[in-house]
C-alpha angles and dihedrals in degrees: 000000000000126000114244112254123244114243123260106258118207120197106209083151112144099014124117132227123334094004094088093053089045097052081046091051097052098044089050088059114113093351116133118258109259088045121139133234139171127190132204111206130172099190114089086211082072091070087062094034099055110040085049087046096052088036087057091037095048101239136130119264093198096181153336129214130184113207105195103225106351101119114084105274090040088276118154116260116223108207113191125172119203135192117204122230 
């Protein structure tokens, strides 16, 4: 039986609109469907941005979390999991 694989993770902390759904986009290209993401993003644009771009894409926005305070300089921290499709 096979482990289950960690997710991809994917830093876009710190980077302003539309960084963070480039640096999403390109790392989406050629991977299986089924397979898991989760993106860090700083920039509360990011919480209109991502869910539009997978919805366009096709692709599963799981969740998405906001951890008050949690990114360096008490910024809030966007956490989305994605599942490709």
């Amino acid at each position: 039986m096979r482990e289950r694989e960690a997710p991809m993770h994917i830093d876009a902390t710190g980077l302003t609109c539309p960084l963070p759904v480039l640096r999403l986009q390109k790392a989406l290209r050629g991977l299986p469907p089924a397979t898991t993401i989760c993106l860090h993003a700083t920039d509360p644009i990011a919480r209109i941005d991502v869910p539009h771009f997978l919805r366009e894409q096709g692709h599963v926005l799981v969740e998405t979390t906001a951890k008050p305070e949690a990114a360096p300089g008490g910024l809030t921290l966007y956490e989305f999991v994605i599942c490709t499709r």
